Amino acid sequence: MKKRILSVLLVVTSLALTTSCKKEAEEPKEATFDLSVAKTEIEAREKVFVEALNSKDSVGLANCYTTDAKFMQPNDKTVEGRANIQKLFGMWMKGPMMQIKINTVEVWGDENVLASENKWEFLDQTGKTVDSGKSLEVYKKEDGVWKLHRDCYNSDLPPMPQAPAAQGK
């Protein structure tokens, strides 16, 4: 009788161990988010942005943005949507363009959303800095690629003087 109980306990224990080990093996391991890898990916995306802007590629530049992105430039209304952002950059690119340099200061966030603080410079054709400033960008993955979801920048130069209001009207 004791042998029979011992045999049953041994079988039950073996089954329990086998099924619990199988469940562990079958469960997918959680992917861990690595912020340093994400920062490298954001810096690579910023290089794509710089190359597109510097080569006057409005389509390539617009593709750096999510379909529902917002571009928030100083002293103007927000431009919403990739198509409208492409139109804006296309208009800019019809005239003389300065070259841009971007330096990533810090990236933070998680696997869903990343924010990037940057310093930028606009250079004339001789390489002289004509404007510089900072930007905050929010990135979101679209089709497996980090893309600009919100883009806001401003200059370090003092604001332009306001024209006096028209008198006598």
PDB file of C-alpha atoms in Angstrom:
ATOM      1  CA  MET A   1       0.000   0.000   0.000  1.00  0.00           C
ATOM      2  CA  LYS A   2       2.809   2.356   0.920  1.00  0.00           C
ATOM      3  CA  LYS A   3       4.553   1.530  -2.355  1.00  0.00           C
ATOM      4  CA  ARG A   4       1.376   2.275  -4.280  1.00  0.00           C
ATOM      5  CA  ILE A   5       0.889   5.680  -2.569  1.00  0.00           C
ATOM      6  CA  LEU A   6       4.543   6.505  -3.118  1.00  0.00           C
ATOM      7  CA  SER A   7       4.263   5.517  -6.795  1.00  0.00           C
ATOM      8  CA  VAL A   8       1.153   7.678  -7.256  1.00  0.00           C
ATOM      9  CA  LEU A   9       2.838  10.653  -5.555  1.00  0.00           C
ATOM     10  CA  LEU A  10       5.906  10.195  -7.726  1.00  0.00           C
ATOM     11  CA  VAL A  11       3.797  10.138 -10.917  1.00  0.00           C
ATOM     12  CA  VAL A  12       1.771  13.202  -9.865  1.00  0.00           C
ATOM     13  CA  THR A  13       4.929  15.122  -8.944  1.00  0.00           C
ATOM     14  CA  SER A  14       6.572  14.192 -12.243  1.00  0.00           C
ATOM     15  CA  LEU A  15       3.505  15.336 -14.196  1.00  0.00           C
ATOM     16  CA  ALA A  16       3.359  18.589 -12.288  1.00  0.00           C
ATOM     17  CA  LEU A  17       7.033  19.303 -12.925  1.00  0.00           C
ATOM     18  CA  THR A  18       6.806  18.361 -16.580  1.00  0.00           C
ATOM     19  CA  THR A  19       3.796  20.573 -17.297  1.00  0.00           C
ATOM     20  CA  SER A  20       5.209  23.522 -15.367  1.00  0.00           C
ATOM     21  CA  CYS A  21       8.509  23.269 -17.249  1.00  0.00           C
ATOM     22  CA  LYS A  22       6.655  23.057 -20.556  1.00  0.00           C
ATOM     23  CA  LYS A  23       4.674  26.214 -19.755  1.00  0.00           C
ATOM     24  CA  GLU A  24       7.873  28.106 -18.974  1.00  0.00           C
ATOM     25  CA  ALA A  25       9.467  26.945 -22.197  1.00  0.00           C
ATOM     26  CA  GLU A  26       6.400  27.816 -24.271  1.00  0.00           C
ATOM     27  CA  GLU A  27       5.841  31.268 -22.786  1.00  0.00           C
ATOM     28  CA  PRO A  28       7.471  33.939 -24.931  1.00  0.00           C
ATOM     29  CA  LYS A  29      10.121  35.942 -23.167  1.00  0.00           C
ATOM     30  CA  GLU A  30       9.342  39.602 -22.745  1.00  0.00           C
ATOM     31  CA  ALA A  31      11.427  41.863 -24.906  1.00  0.00           C
ATOM     32  CA  THR A  32      13.319  44.363 -22.825  1.00  0.00           C
ATOM     33  CA  PHE A  33      13.494  47.980 -23.898  1.00  0.00           C
ATOM     34  CA  ASP A  34      17.020  49.386 -24.147  1.00  0.00           C
ATOM     35  CA  LEU A  35      17.102  53.189 -24.092  1.00  0.00           C
ATOM     36  CA  SER A  36      20.679  53.350 -25.395  1.00  0.00           C
ATOM     37  CA  VAL A  37      19.653  51.328 -28.459  1.00  0.00           C
ATOM     38  CA  ALA A  38      16.618  53.589 -28.903  1.00  0.00           C
ATOM     39  CA  LYS A  39      18.861  56.685 -28.725  1.00  0.00           C
ATOM     40  CA  THR A  40      21.059  55.231 -31.473  1.00  0.00           C
ATOM     41  CA  GLU A  41      17.930  54.609 -33.584  1.00  0.00           C
ATOM     42  CA  ILE A  42      16.735  58.203 -33.030  1.00  0.00           C
ATOM     43  CA  GLU A  43      20.157  59.587 -33.978  1.00  0.00           C
ATOM     44  CA  ALA A  44      20.028  57.508 -37.172  1.00  0.00           C
ATOM     45  CA  ARG A  45      16.550  58.878 -37.960  1.00  0.00           C
ATOM     46  CA  GLU A  46      17.828  62.429 -37.376  1.00  0.00           C
ATOM     47  CA  LYS A  47      20.599  61.784 -39.928  1.00  0.00           C
ATOM     48  CA  VAL A  48      17.929  60.765 -42.467  1.00  0.00           C
ATOM     49  CA  PHE A  49      16.066  64.007 -41.645  1.00  0.00           C
ATOM     50  CA  VAL A  50      19.211  66.145 -42.063  1.00  0.00           C
ATOM     51  CA  GLU A  51      20.147  64.459 -45.356  1.00  0.00           C
ATOM     52  CA  ALA A  52      16.630  64.971 -46.747  1.00  0.00           C
ATOM     53  CA  LEU A  53      16.493  68.629 -45.692  1.00  0.00           C
ATOM     54  CA  ASN A  54      19.997  69.411 -46.922  1.00  0.00           C
ATOM     55  CA  SER A  55      19.320  67.754 -50.295  1.00  0.00           C
ATOM     56  CA  LYS A  56      15.924  69.491 -50.686  1.00  0.00           C
ATOM     57  CA  ASP A  57      14.020  66.189 -50.663  1.00  0.00           C
ATOM     58  CA  SER A  58      10.576  67.195 -49.375  1.00  0.00           C
ATOM     59  CA  VAL A  59       9.145  63.696 -49.862  1.00  0.00           C
ATOM     60  CA  GLY A  60      11.998  62.033 -47.965  1.00  0.00           C
ATOM     61  CA  LEU A  61      11.716  64.682 -45.265  1.00  0.00           C
ATOM     62  CA  ALA A  62       7.957  64.234 -44.947  1.00  0.00           C
ATOM     63  CA  ASN A  63       8.462  60.480 -44.617  1.00  0.00           C
ATOM     64  CA  CYS A  64      10.406  61.169 -41.410  1.00  0.00           C
ATOM     65  CA  TYR A  65       7.026  62.147 -39.885  1.00  0.00           C
ATOM     66  CA  THR A  66       4.047  60.024 -38.831  1.00  0.00           C
ATOM     67  CA  THR A  67       0.908  60.394 -40.928  1.00  0.00           C
ATOM     68  CA  ASP A  68      -0.718  62.387 -38.096  1.00  0.00           C
ATOM     69  CA  ALA A  69       2.378  64.403 -37.123  1.00  0.00           C
ATOM     70  CA  LYS A  70       2.376  68.030 -36.008  1.00  0.00           C
ATOM     71  CA  PHE A  71       5.138  70.474 -36.947  1.00  0.00           C
ATOM     72  CA  MET A  72       5.235  73.461 -34.611  1.00  0.00           C
ATOM     73  CA  GLN A  73       7.517  76.175 -35.900  1.00  0.00           C
ATOM     74  CA  PRO A  74       8.032  79.529 -34.198  1.00  0.00           C
ATOM     75  CA  ASN A  75       5.751  82.451 -35.020  1.00  0.00           C
ATOM     76  CA  ASP A  76       3.331  80.393 -37.095  1.00  0.00           C
ATOM     77  CA  LYS A  77       0.419  78.017 -36.757  1.00  0.00           C
ATOM     78  CA  THR A  78       0.879  74.287 -36.286  1.00  0.00           C
ATOM     79  CA  VAL A  79       1.092  72.295 -39.511  1.00  0.00           C
ATOM     80  CA  GLU A  80      -0.801  69.006 -39.137  1.00  0.00           C
ATOM     81  CA  GLY A  81      -0.339  65.791 -41.106  1.00  0.00           C
ATOM     82  CA  ARG A  82       2.481  64.424 -43.224  1.00  0.00           C
ATOM     83  CA  ALA A  83       1.006  65.723 -46.494  1.00  0.00           C
ATOM     84  CA  ASN A  84       0.778  69.298 -45.177  1.00  0.00           C
ATOM     85  CA  ILE A  85       4.269  69.093 -43.685  1.00  0.00           C
ATOM     86  CA  GLN A  86       5.555  67.987 -47.096  1.00  0.00           C
ATOM     87  CA  LYS A  87       3.830  70.982 -48.751  1.00  0.00           C
ATOM     88  CA  LEU A  88       5.406  73.376 -46.244  1.00  0.00           C
ATOM     89  CA  PHE A  89       8.905  71.988 -46.719  1.00  0.00           C
ATOM     90  CA  GLY A  90       8.379  71.895 -50.485  1.00  0.00           C
ATOM     91  CA  MET A  91       7.607  75.645 -50.443  1.00  0.00           C
ATOM     92  CA  TRP A  92      10.695  76.329 -48.319  1.00  0.00           C
ATOM     93  CA  MET A  93      12.863  74.285 -50.656  1.00  0.00           C
ATOM     94  CA  LYS A  94      11.880  76.328 -53.718  1.00  0.00           C
ATOM     95  CA  GLY A  95      14.016  79.167 -52.379  1.00  0.00           C
ATOM     96  CA  PRO A  96      17.607  79.231 -51.230  1.00  0.00           C
ATOM     97  CA  MET A  97      18.075  76.777 -48.375  1.00  0.00           C
ATOM     98  CA  MET A  98      20.585  76.791 -45.596  1.00  0.00           C
ATOM     99  CA  GLN A  99      22.179  73.555 -44.458  1.00  0.00           C
ATOM    100  CA  ILE A 100      21.219  72.165 -41.051  1.00  0.00           C
ATOM    101  CA  LYS A 101      23.226  70.359 -38.408  1.00  0.00           C
ATOM    102  CA  ILE A 102      21.482  68.579 -35.497  1.00  0.00           C
ATOM    103  CA  ASN A 103      23.065  67.313 -32.307  1.00  0.00           C
ATOM    104  CA  THR A 104      21.077  65.016 -30.012  1.00  0.00           C
ATOM    105  CA  VAL A 105      21.357  66.150 -26.390  1.00  0.00           C
ATOM    106  CA  GLU A 106      19.138  63.607 -24.646  1.00  0.00           C
ATOM    107  CA  VAL A 107      16.574  60.917 -25.443  1.00  0.00           C
ATOM    108  CA  TRP A 108      14.064  59.523 -22.960  1.00  0.00           C
ATOM    109  CA  GLY A 109      10.906  57.466 -23.029  1.00  0.00           C
ATOM    110  CA  ASP A 110       9.898  53.860 -23.538  1.00  0.00           C
ATOM    111  CA  GLU A 111       9.065  51.372 -26.289  1.00  0.00           C
ATOM    112  CA  ASN A 112       5.906  53.342 -27.168  1.00  0.00           C
ATOM    113  CA  VAL A 113       7.036  56.967 -27.266  1.00  0.00           C
ATOM    114  CA  LEU A 114      10.428  58.675 -27.185  1.00  0.00           C
ATOM    115  CA  ALA A 115      11.305  62.325 -26.700  1.00  0.00           C
ATOM    116  CA  SER A 116      14.482  63.904 -28.006  1.00  0.00           C
ATOM    117  CA  GLU A 117      16.094  67.188 -26.985  1.00  0.00           C
ATOM    118  CA  ASN A 118      18.335  68.598 -29.693  1.00  0.00           C
ATOM    119  CA  LYS A 119      20.539  71.544 -30.560  1.00  0.00           C
ATOM    120  CA  TRP A 120      20.550  72.678 -34.173  1.00  0.00           C
ATOM    121  CA  GLU A 121      22.375  75.125 -36.426  1.00  0.00           C
ATOM    122  CA  PHE A 122      21.538  76.603 -39.812  1.00  0.00           C
ATOM    123  CA  LEU A 123      24.627  77.249 -41.944  1.00  0.00           C
ATOM    124  CA  ASP A 124      24.955  79.438 -45.024  1.00  0.00           C
ATOM    125  CA  GLN A 125      26.759  78.348 -48.202  1.00  0.00           C
ATOM    126  CA  THR A 126      30.143  79.303 -46.667  1.00  0.00           C
ATOM    127  CA  GLY A 127      29.527  77.160 -43.577  1.00  0.00           C
ATOM    128  CA  LYS A 128      28.937  80.141 -41.287  1.00  0.00           C
ATOM    129  CA  THR A 129      26.273  79.652 -38.585  1.00  0.00           C
ATOM    130  CA  VAL A 130      23.406  82.060 -39.293  1.00  0.00           C
ATOM    131  CA  ASP A 131      20.962  80.712 -36.705  1.00  0.00           C
ATOM    132  CA  SER A 132      20.987  78.188 -33.914  1.00  0.00           C
ATOM    133  CA  GLY A 133      18.507  76.914 -31.382  1.00  0.00           C
ATOM    134  CA  LYS A 134      16.913  73.945 -29.710  1.00  0.00           C
ATOM    135  CA  SER A 135      14.119  71.519 -30.382  1.00  0.00           C
ATOM    136  CA  LEU A 136      11.971  68.981 -28.628  1.00  0.00           C
ATOM    137  CA  GLU A 137      10.723  66.094 -30.702  1.00  0.00           C
ATOM    138  CA  VAL A 138       8.374  63.268 -29.874  1.00  0.00           C
ATOM    139  CA  TYR A 139       8.889  60.023 -31.773  1.00  0.00           C
ATOM    140  CA  LYS A 140       6.414  57.215 -32.252  1.00  0.00           C
ATOM    141  CA  LYS A 141       6.845  53.972 -34.169  1.00  0.00           C
ATOM    142  CA  GLU A 142       4.958  53.739 -37.421  1.00  0.00           C
ATOM    143  CA  ASP A 143       5.428  50.668 -39.617  1.00  0.00           C
ATOM    144  CA  GLY A 144       8.194  49.524 -37.249  1.00  0.00           C
ATOM    145  CA  VAL A 145      10.242  52.734 -37.655  1.00  0.00           C
ATOM    146  CA  TRP A 146      10.626  55.622 -35.204  1.00  0.00           C
ATOM    147  CA  LYS A 147       9.100  58.708 -36.834  1.00  0.00           C
ATOM    148  CA  LEU A 148       8.572  62.280 -35.738  1.00  0.00           C
ATOM    149  CA  HIS A 149       5.141  62.625 -34.182  1.00  0.00           C
ATOM    150  CA  ARG A 150       5.553  66.115 -32.728  1.00  0.00           C
ATOM    151  CA  ASP A 151       8.287  68.524 -33.794  1.00  0.00           C
ATOM    152  CA  CYS A 152       8.742  71.860 -32.049  1.00  0.00           C
ATOM    153  CA  TYR A 153      11.749  74.156 -32.352  1.00  0.00           C
ATOM    154  CA  ASN A 154      12.843  77.711 -31.669  1.00  0.00           C
ATOM    155  CA  SER A 155      15.814  79.952 -32.241  1.00  0.00           C
ATOM    156  CA  ASP A 156      18.320  81.276 -29.751  1.00  0.00           C
ATOM    157  CA  LEU A 157      18.318  84.613 -31.605  1.00  0.00           C
ATOM    158  CA  PRO A 158      16.272  87.454 -30.123  1.00  0.00           C
ATOM    159  CA  PRO A 159      12.805  87.909 -31.660  1.00  0.00           C
ATOM    160  CA  MET A 160      12.431  90.201 -34.637  1.00  0.00           C
ATOM    161  CA  PRO A 161      11.182  93.679 -33.728  1.00  0.00           C
ATOM    162  CA  GLN A 162       7.454  94.126 -34.216  1.00  0.00           C
ATOM    163  CA  ALA A 163       6.294  96.598 -36.862  1.00  0.00           C
ATOM    164  CA  PRO A 164       4.318  99.471 -35.366  1.00  0.00           C
ATOM    165  CA  ALA A 165       0.564  99.083 -35.692  1.00  0.00           C
ATOM    166  CA  ALA A 166      -1.021 101.005 -38.548  1.00  0.00           C
ATOM    167  CA  GLN A 167      -2.202 104.366 -37.264  1.00  0.00           C
ATOM    168  CA  GLY A 168      -5.406 106.143 -38.112  1.00  0.00           C
ATOM    169  CA  LYS A 169      -7.561 103.199 -39.125  1.00  0.00           C
TER     170      LYS A 169
END
